[in-house]
Amino acid sequence: MLNLLSVIIPNYNGASTISDCLASVFSSSHDNLEVIVVDDCSEDNSVDIISRYPCMLVRLERHSGAAYARNRGARQSRGKVLFFTDADCLVMHNTLANAVKAFEGMDGPVVIGGTYTIEPVDKHFFSRFQSVFINYSETKNMQNPDYIATHAMAIDSEAFRQTGGFSAESLPILEDVEFSHRMRERGFRLIMGRDIFVRHRFGYTLAQSLANAFRKSMYWTMYSLNRRDMLADSGT
């Protein structure tokens, strides 16, 4: 069906978050959807929790990473549009409907993105800081963002398959950045939707916030140096 939406969620040891994530998806205002959860060899009771929901559960035979899991989910999908999110995110009530609507009237191939709400799930100061900072960074250029993040990414399913999907060889946590840049080079437009939001659960302390910043900075600098666009890259 034209407006069937395939929601794809990679999961690895997400027992503490995946139930809330799925509950938010199934309470969405857009009810013409299929939900595909790809479990990346979790060692907790994630699979038992996922099995309580009316979704397709794909279990990988070996731990392969989020990029591979998303690609596997896309191969199993039937929807016209794919919507990627994460197991520690809650989609807002109208997010999926807004993602489908955003494709109406689009001329040419696009990747449409969303971002975090200002308020995260957990209300700790450092979690709020991360949510506000990422929201600002990802929405300061709505019509020509540097990248679209996989916590809220929508793309035509056939276009996704033709491009080969996410690179499992990309640097950790940057598969969506590499994918976005590769899509732009192939003629896709990157666009941020104004009403496509997910609420993220960080659970950060000061130490965890600093560790996350260091890890992202390290990988993003390596990526930008390799592309020779450090001064232009939003991550660096």
PDB file of C-alpha atoms in Angstrom:
ATOM      1  CA  MET A   1       0.000   0.000   0.000  1.00  0.00           C
ATOM      2  CA  LEU A   2       1.141   3.507  -0.851  1.00  0.00           C
ATOM      3  CA  ASN A   3       1.258   4.856   2.686  1.00  0.00           C
ATOM      4  CA  LEU A   4       2.428   1.684   4.453  1.00  0.00           C
ATOM      5  CA  LEU A   5       5.322   2.730   6.653  1.00  0.00           C
ATOM      6  CA  SER A   6       8.022   0.292   7.733  1.00  0.00           C
ATOM      7  CA  VAL A   7       9.514   1.225  11.103  1.00  0.00           C
ATOM      8  CA  ILE A   8      12.916  -0.395  11.565  1.00  0.00           C
ATOM      9  CA  ILE A   9      14.557  -0.612  14.987  1.00  0.00           C
ATOM     10  CA  PRO A  10      17.929  -2.242  15.692  1.00  0.00           C
ATOM     11  CA  ASN A  11      18.219  -3.634  19.210  1.00  0.00           C
ATOM     12  CA  TYR A  12      21.204  -4.756  21.247  1.00  0.00           C
ATOM     13  CA  ASN A  13      20.724  -5.372  24.968  1.00  0.00           C
ATOM     14  CA  GLY A  14      17.901  -2.842  25.008  1.00  0.00           C
ATOM     15  CA  ALA A  15      15.742  -4.540  27.639  1.00  0.00           C
ATOM     16  CA  SER A  16      15.493  -1.345  29.698  1.00  0.00           C
ATOM     17  CA  THR A  17      14.195   0.773  26.801  1.00  0.00           C
ATOM     18  CA  ILE A  18      12.729  -1.328  23.987  1.00  0.00           C
ATOM     19  CA  SER A  19       9.283  -1.781  25.591  1.00  0.00           C
ATOM     20  CA  ASP A  20       8.710   1.979  25.886  1.00  0.00           C
ATOM     21  CA  CYS A  21      10.019   2.438  22.340  1.00  0.00           C
ATOM     22  CA  LEU A  22       7.599  -0.105  20.875  1.00  0.00           C
ATOM     23  CA  ALA A  23       4.695   1.182  22.949  1.00  0.00           C
ATOM     24  CA  SER A  24       5.252   4.654  21.511  1.00  0.00           C
ATOM     25  CA  VAL A  25       5.362   3.319  17.952  1.00  0.00           C
ATOM     26  CA  PHE A  26       2.153   1.318  18.323  1.00  0.00           C
ATOM     27  CA  SER A  27       0.325   4.285  19.872  1.00  0.00           C
ATOM     28  CA  SER A  28       1.219   6.465  16.880  1.00  0.00           C
ATOM     29  CA  SER A  29      -1.485   8.368  15.029  1.00  0.00           C
ATOM     30  CA  HIS A  30      -0.297   6.674  11.817  1.00  0.00           C
ATOM     31  CA  ASP A  31      -1.598   3.129  12.117  1.00  0.00           C
ATOM     32  CA  ASN A  32      -0.797   1.818   8.637  1.00  0.00           C
ATOM     33  CA  LEU A  33       2.596   0.488   9.563  1.00  0.00           C
ATOM     34  CA  GLU A  34       4.712  -2.556  10.066  1.00  0.00           C
ATOM     35  CA  VAL A  35       7.346  -2.674  12.782  1.00  0.00           C
ATOM     36  CA  ILE A  36      10.540  -4.642  12.299  1.00  0.00           C
ATOM     37  CA  VAL A  37      12.917  -5.111  15.222  1.00  0.00           C
ATOM     38  CA  VAL A  38      16.307  -6.604  14.400  1.00  0.00           C
ATOM     39  CA  ASP A  39      17.943  -8.079  17.478  1.00  0.00           C
ATOM     40  CA  ASP A  40      21.719  -8.043  17.222  1.00  0.00           C
ATOM     41  CA  CYS A  41      22.399 -11.053  19.467  1.00  0.00           C
ATOM     42  CA  SER A  42      21.301  -9.442  22.721  1.00  0.00           C
ATOM     43  CA  GLU A  43      22.466 -11.071  25.945  1.00  0.00           C
ATOM     44  CA  ASP A  44      19.626  -9.696  28.088  1.00  0.00           C
ATOM     45  CA  ASN A  45      15.891 -10.477  27.922  1.00  0.00           C
ATOM     46  CA  SER A  46      15.215  -8.097  25.020  1.00  0.00           C
ATOM     47  CA  VAL A  47      13.812 -10.841  22.811  1.00  0.00           C
ATOM     48  CA  ASP A  48      11.223 -11.836  25.405  1.00  0.00           C
ATOM     49  CA  ILE A  49      10.070  -8.225  25.684  1.00  0.00           C
ATOM     50  CA  ILE A  50       9.941  -7.676  21.915  1.00  0.00           C
ATOM     51  CA  SER A  51       7.914 -10.870  21.489  1.00  0.00           C
ATOM     52  CA  ARG A  52       5.062  -9.296  23.488  1.00  0.00           C
ATOM     53  CA  TYR A  53       4.425  -6.782  20.691  1.00  0.00           C
ATOM     54  CA  PRO A  54       2.845  -7.393  17.241  1.00  0.00           C
ATOM     55  CA  CYS A  55       6.045  -6.731  15.334  1.00  0.00           C
ATOM     56  CA  MET A  56       8.355  -8.743  13.126  1.00  0.00           C
ATOM     57  CA  LEU A  57      11.374  -9.925  15.099  1.00  0.00           C
ATOM     58  CA  VAL A  58      14.515 -10.687  13.105  1.00  0.00           C
ATOM     59  CA  ARG A  59      17.268 -12.346  15.129  1.00  0.00           C
ATOM     60  CA  LEU A  60      20.807 -12.123  13.804  1.00  0.00           C
ATOM     61  CA  GLU A  61      23.025 -15.165  14.152  1.00  0.00           C
ATOM     62  CA  ARG A  62      26.063 -13.128  15.195  1.00  0.00           C
ATOM     63  CA  HIS A  63      26.642  -9.645  16.573  1.00  0.00           C
ATOM     64  CA  SER A  64      27.026  -7.461  13.472  1.00  0.00           C
ATOM     65  CA  GLY A  65      26.394  -3.841  14.481  1.00  0.00           C
ATOM     66  CA  ALA A  66      23.582  -1.355  13.983  1.00  0.00           C
ATOM     67  CA  ALA A  67      24.293  -0.643  10.303  1.00  0.00           C
ATOM     68  CA  TYR A  68      23.962  -4.297   9.349  1.00  0.00           C
ATOM     69  CA  ALA A  69      20.871  -4.684  11.534  1.00  0.00           C
ATOM     70  CA  ARG A  70      19.146  -1.737   9.836  1.00  0.00           C
ATOM     71  CA  ASN A  71      19.989  -3.098   6.390  1.00  0.00           C
ATOM     72  CA  ARG A  72      18.619  -6.496   7.352  1.00  0.00           C
ATOM     73  CA  GLY A  73      15.411  -4.912   8.571  1.00  0.00           C
ATOM     74  CA  ALA A  74      15.052  -2.961   5.330  1.00  0.00           C
ATOM     75  CA  ARG A  75      15.375  -6.173   3.319  1.00  0.00           C
ATOM     76  CA  GLN A  76      12.455  -7.654   5.252  1.00  0.00           C
ATOM     77  CA  SER A  77      10.229  -4.589   4.820  1.00  0.00           C
ATOM     78  CA  ARG A  78       7.148  -4.114   2.620  1.00  0.00           C
ATOM     79  CA  GLY A  79       6.473  -0.414   3.125  1.00  0.00           C
ATOM     80  CA  LYS A  80       6.775   2.366   0.584  1.00  0.00           C
ATOM     81  CA  VAL A  81       8.691   4.443   3.119  1.00  0.00           C
ATOM     82  CA  LEU A  82      11.245   3.276   5.691  1.00  0.00           C
ATOM     83  CA  PHE A  83      11.510   5.011   9.047  1.00  0.00           C
ATOM     84  CA  PHE A  84      14.589   4.258  11.137  1.00  0.00           C
ATOM     85  CA  THR A  85      14.749   4.924  14.861  1.00  0.00           C
ATOM     86  CA  ASP A  86      16.600   3.517  17.879  1.00  0.00           C
ATOM     87  CA  ALA A  87      15.592   1.238  20.735  1.00  0.00           C
ATOM     88  CA  ASP A  88      16.211   3.998  23.294  1.00  0.00           C
ATOM     89  CA  CYS A  89      13.922   6.512  21.566  1.00  0.00           C
ATOM     90  CA  LEU A  90      10.213   7.240  21.889  1.00  0.00           C
ATOM     91  CA  VAL A  91       8.431   8.505  18.789  1.00  0.00           C
ATOM     92  CA  MET A  92       5.981  11.324  19.403  1.00  0.00           C
ATOM     93  CA  HIS A  93       2.299  10.708  18.660  1.00  0.00           C
ATOM     94  CA  ASN A  94       2.307  12.398  15.210  1.00  0.00           C
ATOM     95  CA  THR A  95       5.934  11.742  14.235  1.00  0.00           C
ATOM     96  CA  LEU A  96       5.290   8.827  11.896  1.00  0.00           C
ATOM     97  CA  ALA A  97       2.306  10.528  10.254  1.00  0.00           C
ATOM     98  CA  ASN A  98       4.402  13.640   9.731  1.00  0.00           C
ATOM     99  CA  ALA A  99       7.215  11.585   8.218  1.00  0.00           C
ATOM    100  CA  VAL A 100       4.832  10.041   5.664  1.00  0.00           C
ATOM    101  CA  LYS A 101       3.253  13.412   4.920  1.00  0.00           C
ATOM    102  CA  ALA A 102       6.667  14.992   4.361  1.00  0.00           C
ATOM    103  CA  PHE A 103       7.102  12.904   1.213  1.00  0.00           C
ATOM    104  CA  GLU A 104       3.982  14.342  -0.408  1.00  0.00           C
ATOM    105  CA  GLY A 105       4.858  16.705  -3.216  1.00  0.00           C
ATOM    106  CA  MET A 106       8.576  15.997  -3.038  1.00  0.00           C
ATOM    107  CA  ASP A 107      10.305  16.337  -6.377  1.00  0.00           C
ATOM    108  CA  GLY A 108      13.259  14.002  -6.735  1.00  0.00           C
ATOM    109  CA  PRO A 109      15.009  11.664  -4.285  1.00  0.00           C
ATOM    110  CA  VAL A 110      15.167  12.824  -0.658  1.00  0.00           C
ATOM    111  CA  VAL A 111      16.217  11.694   2.786  1.00  0.00           C
ATOM    112  CA  ILE A 112      13.975  13.278   5.419  1.00  0.00           C
ATOM    113  CA  GLY A 113      15.073  13.559   9.012  1.00  0.00           C
ATOM    114  CA  GLY A 114      13.916  14.431  12.464  1.00  0.00           C
ATOM    115  CA  THR A 115      15.664  15.179  15.722  1.00  0.00           C
ATOM    116  CA  TYR A 116      15.410  14.885  19.489  1.00  0.00           C
ATOM    117  CA  THR A 117      12.864  16.773  21.511  1.00  0.00           C
ATOM    118  CA  ILE A 118      14.289  19.463  23.777  1.00  0.00           C
ATOM    119  CA  GLU A 119      13.303  17.388  26.814  1.00  0.00           C
ATOM    120  CA  PRO A 120      14.786  13.868  26.969  1.00  0.00           C
ATOM    121  CA  VAL A 121      13.063  10.949  28.669  1.00  0.00           C
ATOM    122  CA  ASP A 122      15.297  11.282  31.732  1.00  0.00           C
ATOM    123  CA  LYS A 123      15.462  14.736  33.294  1.00  0.00           C
ATOM    124  CA  HIS A 124      19.066  14.789  34.533  1.00  0.00           C
ATOM    125  CA  PHE A 125      21.011  17.934  33.681  1.00  0.00           C
ATOM    126  CA  PHE A 126      23.564  16.253  31.408  1.00  0.00           C
ATOM    127  CA  SER A 127      20.868  14.336  29.541  1.00  0.00           C
ATOM    128  CA  ARG A 128      19.004  17.591  28.982  1.00  0.00           C
ATOM    129  CA  PHE A 129      22.208  19.235  27.785  1.00  0.00           C
ATOM    130  CA  GLN A 130      22.764  16.484  25.210  1.00  0.00           C
ATOM    131  CA  SER A 131      19.175  16.649  23.970  1.00  0.00           C
ATOM    132  CA  VAL A 132      19.198  20.442  23.617  1.00  0.00           C
ATOM    133  CA  PHE A 133      22.616  20.462  21.957  1.00  0.00           C
ATOM    134  CA  ILE A 134      21.708  17.795  19.391  1.00  0.00           C
ATOM    135  CA  ASN A 135      18.342  19.404  18.684  1.00  0.00           C
ATOM    136  CA  TYR A 136      20.078  22.716  17.995  1.00  0.00           C
ATOM    137  CA  SER A 137      22.854  21.168  15.897  1.00  0.00           C
ATOM    138  CA  GLU A 138      20.488  19.154  13.720  1.00  0.00           C
ATOM    139  CA  THR A 139      17.905  21.894  13.099  1.00  0.00           C
ATOM    140  CA  LYS A 140      20.033  24.976  12.468  1.00  0.00           C
ATOM    141  CA  ASN A 141      19.932  24.285   8.722  1.00  0.00           C
ATOM    142  CA  MET A 142      16.564  22.709   7.977  1.00  0.00           C
ATOM    143  CA  GLN A 143      16.742  22.773   4.167  1.00  0.00           C
ATOM    144  CA  ASN A 144      20.333  21.658   3.792  1.00  0.00           C
ATOM    145  CA  PRO A 145      21.518  19.788   6.904  1.00  0.00           C
ATOM    146  CA  ASP A 146      24.948  18.212   6.935  1.00  0.00           C
ATOM    147  CA  TYR A 147      23.492  14.788   7.734  1.00  0.00           C
ATOM    148  CA  ILE A 148      20.315  12.947   8.727  1.00  0.00           C
ATOM    149  CA  ALA A 149      20.591  10.878  11.896  1.00  0.00           C
ATOM    150  CA  THR A 150      19.180   7.360  12.197  1.00  0.00           C
ATOM    151  CA  HIS A 151      17.295   8.182  15.384  1.00  0.00           C
ATOM    152  CA  ALA A 152      14.684   9.655  13.002  1.00  0.00           C
ATOM    153  CA  MET A 153      15.354   9.013   9.306  1.00  0.00           C
ATOM    154  CA  ALA A 154      12.788   8.437   6.547  1.00  0.00           C
ATOM    155  CA  ILE A 155      13.591   7.367   2.990  1.00  0.00           C
ATOM    156  CA  ASP A 156      11.815   5.719   0.058  1.00  0.00           C
ATOM    157  CA  SER A 157      12.335   1.979   0.450  1.00  0.00           C
ATOM    158  CA  GLU A 158      13.242   1.295  -3.167  1.00  0.00           C
ATOM    159  CA  ALA A 159      15.725   4.159  -3.221  1.00  0.00           C
ATOM    160  CA  PHE A 160      17.317   2.802  -0.044  1.00  0.00           C
ATOM    161  CA  ARG A 161      17.768  -0.646  -1.532  1.00  0.00           C
ATOM    162  CA  GLN A 162      19.206   0.696  -4.777  1.00  0.00           C
ATOM    163  CA  THR A 163      21.885   2.628  -2.882  1.00  0.00           C
ATOM    164  CA  GLY A 164      23.050  -0.412  -0.931  1.00  0.00           C
ATOM    165  CA  GLY A 165      21.983   0.890   2.476  1.00  0.00           C
ATOM    166  CA  PHE A 166      24.277   1.717   5.367  1.00  0.00           C
ATOM    167  CA  SER A 167      27.946   0.840   5.237  1.00  0.00           C
ATOM    168  CA  ALA A 168      28.902  -1.763   7.826  1.00  0.00           C
ATOM    169  CA  GLU A 169      32.519  -0.685   7.278  1.00  0.00           C
ATOM    170  CA  SER A 170      32.002   2.914   8.409  1.00  0.00           C
ATOM    171  CA  LEU A 171      33.465   4.233  11.643  1.00  0.00           C
ATOM    172  CA  PRO A 172      31.400   3.483  14.781  1.00  0.00           C
ATOM    173  CA  ILE A 173      28.354   5.751  15.358  1.00  0.00           C
ATOM    174  CA  LEU A 174      28.907   7.487  11.996  1.00  0.00           C
ATOM    175  CA  GLU A 175      27.078   5.144   9.624  1.00  0.00           C
ATOM    176  CA  ASP A 176      24.254   7.683   9.259  1.00  0.00           C
ATOM    177  CA  VAL A 177      26.707  10.518   8.520  1.00  0.00           C
ATOM    178  CA  GLU A 178      28.505   8.462   5.870  1.00  0.00           C
ATOM    179  CA  PHE A 179      25.160   7.382   4.398  1.00  0.00           C
ATOM    180  CA  SER A 180      23.882  10.964   4.288  1.00  0.00           C
ATOM    181  CA  HIS A 181      26.988  12.257   2.541  1.00  0.00           C
ATOM    182  CA  ARG A 182      26.925   9.376   0.070  1.00  0.00           C
ATOM    183  CA  MET A 183      23.269  10.035  -0.717  1.00  0.00           C
ATOM    184  CA  ARG A 184      23.938  13.733  -1.314  1.00  0.00           C
ATOM    185  CA  GLU A 185      26.721  12.811  -3.728  1.00  0.00           C
ATOM    186  CA  ARG A 186      24.203  10.631  -5.594  1.00  0.00           C
ATOM    187  CA  GLY A 187      21.789  13.524  -6.017  1.00  0.00           C
ATOM    188  CA  PHE A 188      19.539  13.110  -2.986  1.00  0.00           C
ATOM    189  CA  ARG A 189      18.375  16.151  -1.041  1.00  0.00           C
ATOM    190  CA  LEU A 190      18.653  16.057   2.730  1.00  0.00           C
ATOM    191  CA  ILE A 191      15.750  17.797   4.466  1.00  0.00           C
ATOM    192  CA  MET A 192      14.822  18.154   8.126  1.00  0.00           C
ATOM    193  CA  GLY A 193      11.114  17.776   8.870  1.00  0.00           C
ATOM    194  CA  ARG A 194       9.710  20.423  11.218  1.00  0.00           C
ATOM    195  CA  ASP A 195       7.440  18.064  13.141  1.00  0.00           C
ATOM    196  CA  ILE A 196       9.430  14.825  13.233  1.00  0.00           C
ATOM    197  CA  PHE A 197      10.620  14.285  16.795  1.00  0.00           C
ATOM    198  CA  VAL A 198      11.758  11.425  18.995  1.00  0.00           C
ATOM    199  CA  ARG A 199      12.432  11.610  22.709  1.00  0.00           C
ATOM    200  CA  HIS A 200      15.732  10.026  23.668  1.00  0.00           C
ATOM    201  CA  ARG A 201      16.753   8.289  26.872  1.00  0.00           C
ATOM    202  CA  PHE A 202      20.346   9.235  27.714  1.00  0.00           C
ATOM    203  CA  GLY A 203      20.822   8.511  31.415  1.00  0.00           C
ATOM    204  CA  TYR A 204      24.043  10.526  31.376  1.00  0.00           C
ATOM    205  CA  THR A 205      26.182  11.531  34.311  1.00  0.00           C
ATOM    206  CA  LEU A 206      28.929  14.130  33.856  1.00  0.00           C
ATOM    207  CA  ALA A 207      31.497  11.386  33.250  1.00  0.00           C
ATOM    208  CA  GLN A 208      29.297   9.649  30.690  1.00  0.00           C
ATOM    209  CA  SER A 209      28.578  12.925  28.918  1.00  0.00           C
ATOM    210  CA  LEU A 210      32.279  13.711  28.636  1.00  0.00           C
ATOM    211  CA  ALA A 211      33.094  10.178  27.490  1.00  0.00           C
ATOM    212  CA  ASN A 212      30.409  10.388  24.806  1.00  0.00           C
ATOM    213  CA  ALA A 213      31.723  13.754  23.614  1.00  0.00           C
ATOM    214  CA  PHE A 214      35.292  12.444  23.423  1.00  0.00           C
ATOM    215  CA  ARG A 215      34.254   9.316  21.515  1.00  0.00           C
ATOM    216  CA  LYS A 216      32.182  11.245  18.990  1.00  0.00           C
ATOM    217  CA  SER A 217      34.882  13.885  18.535  1.00  0.00           C
ATOM    218  CA  MET A 218      37.542  11.253  17.923  1.00  0.00           C
ATOM    219  CA  TYR A 219      35.611   9.316  15.286  1.00  0.00           C
ATOM    220  CA  TRP A 220      34.190  12.423  13.591  1.00  0.00           C
ATOM    221  CA  THR A 221      37.634  14.017  13.346  1.00  0.00           C
ATOM    222  CA  MET A 222      39.047  10.837  11.803  1.00  0.00           C
ATOM    223  CA  TYR A 223      36.152  10.760   9.339  1.00  0.00           C
ATOM    224  CA  SER A 224      36.508  14.435   8.391  1.00  0.00           C
ATOM    225  CA  LEU A 225      40.272  14.230   7.990  1.00  0.00           C
ATOM    226  CA  ASN A 226      39.803  11.318   5.613  1.00  0.00           C
ATOM    227  CA  ARG A 227      37.269  13.325   3.585  1.00  0.00           C
ATOM    228  CA  ARG A 228      39.390  16.492   3.820  1.00  0.00           C
ATOM    229  CA  ASP A 229      36.397  18.574   4.891  1.00  0.00           C
ATOM    230  CA  MET A 230      37.095  19.162   8.569  1.00  0.00           C
ATOM    231  CA  LEU A 231      36.295  22.880   8.509  1.00  0.00           C
ATOM    232  CA  ALA A 232      33.016  22.282   6.668  1.00  0.00           C
ATOM    233  CA  ASP A 233      31.846  19.224   8.591  1.00  0.00           C
ATOM    234  CA  SER A 234      29.212  19.939  11.250  1.00  0.00           C
ATOM    235  CA  GLY A 235      30.477  17.212  13.532  1.00  0.00           C
ATOM    236  CA  THR A 236      33.927  18.646  13.953  1.00  0.00           C
TER     237      THR A 236
END
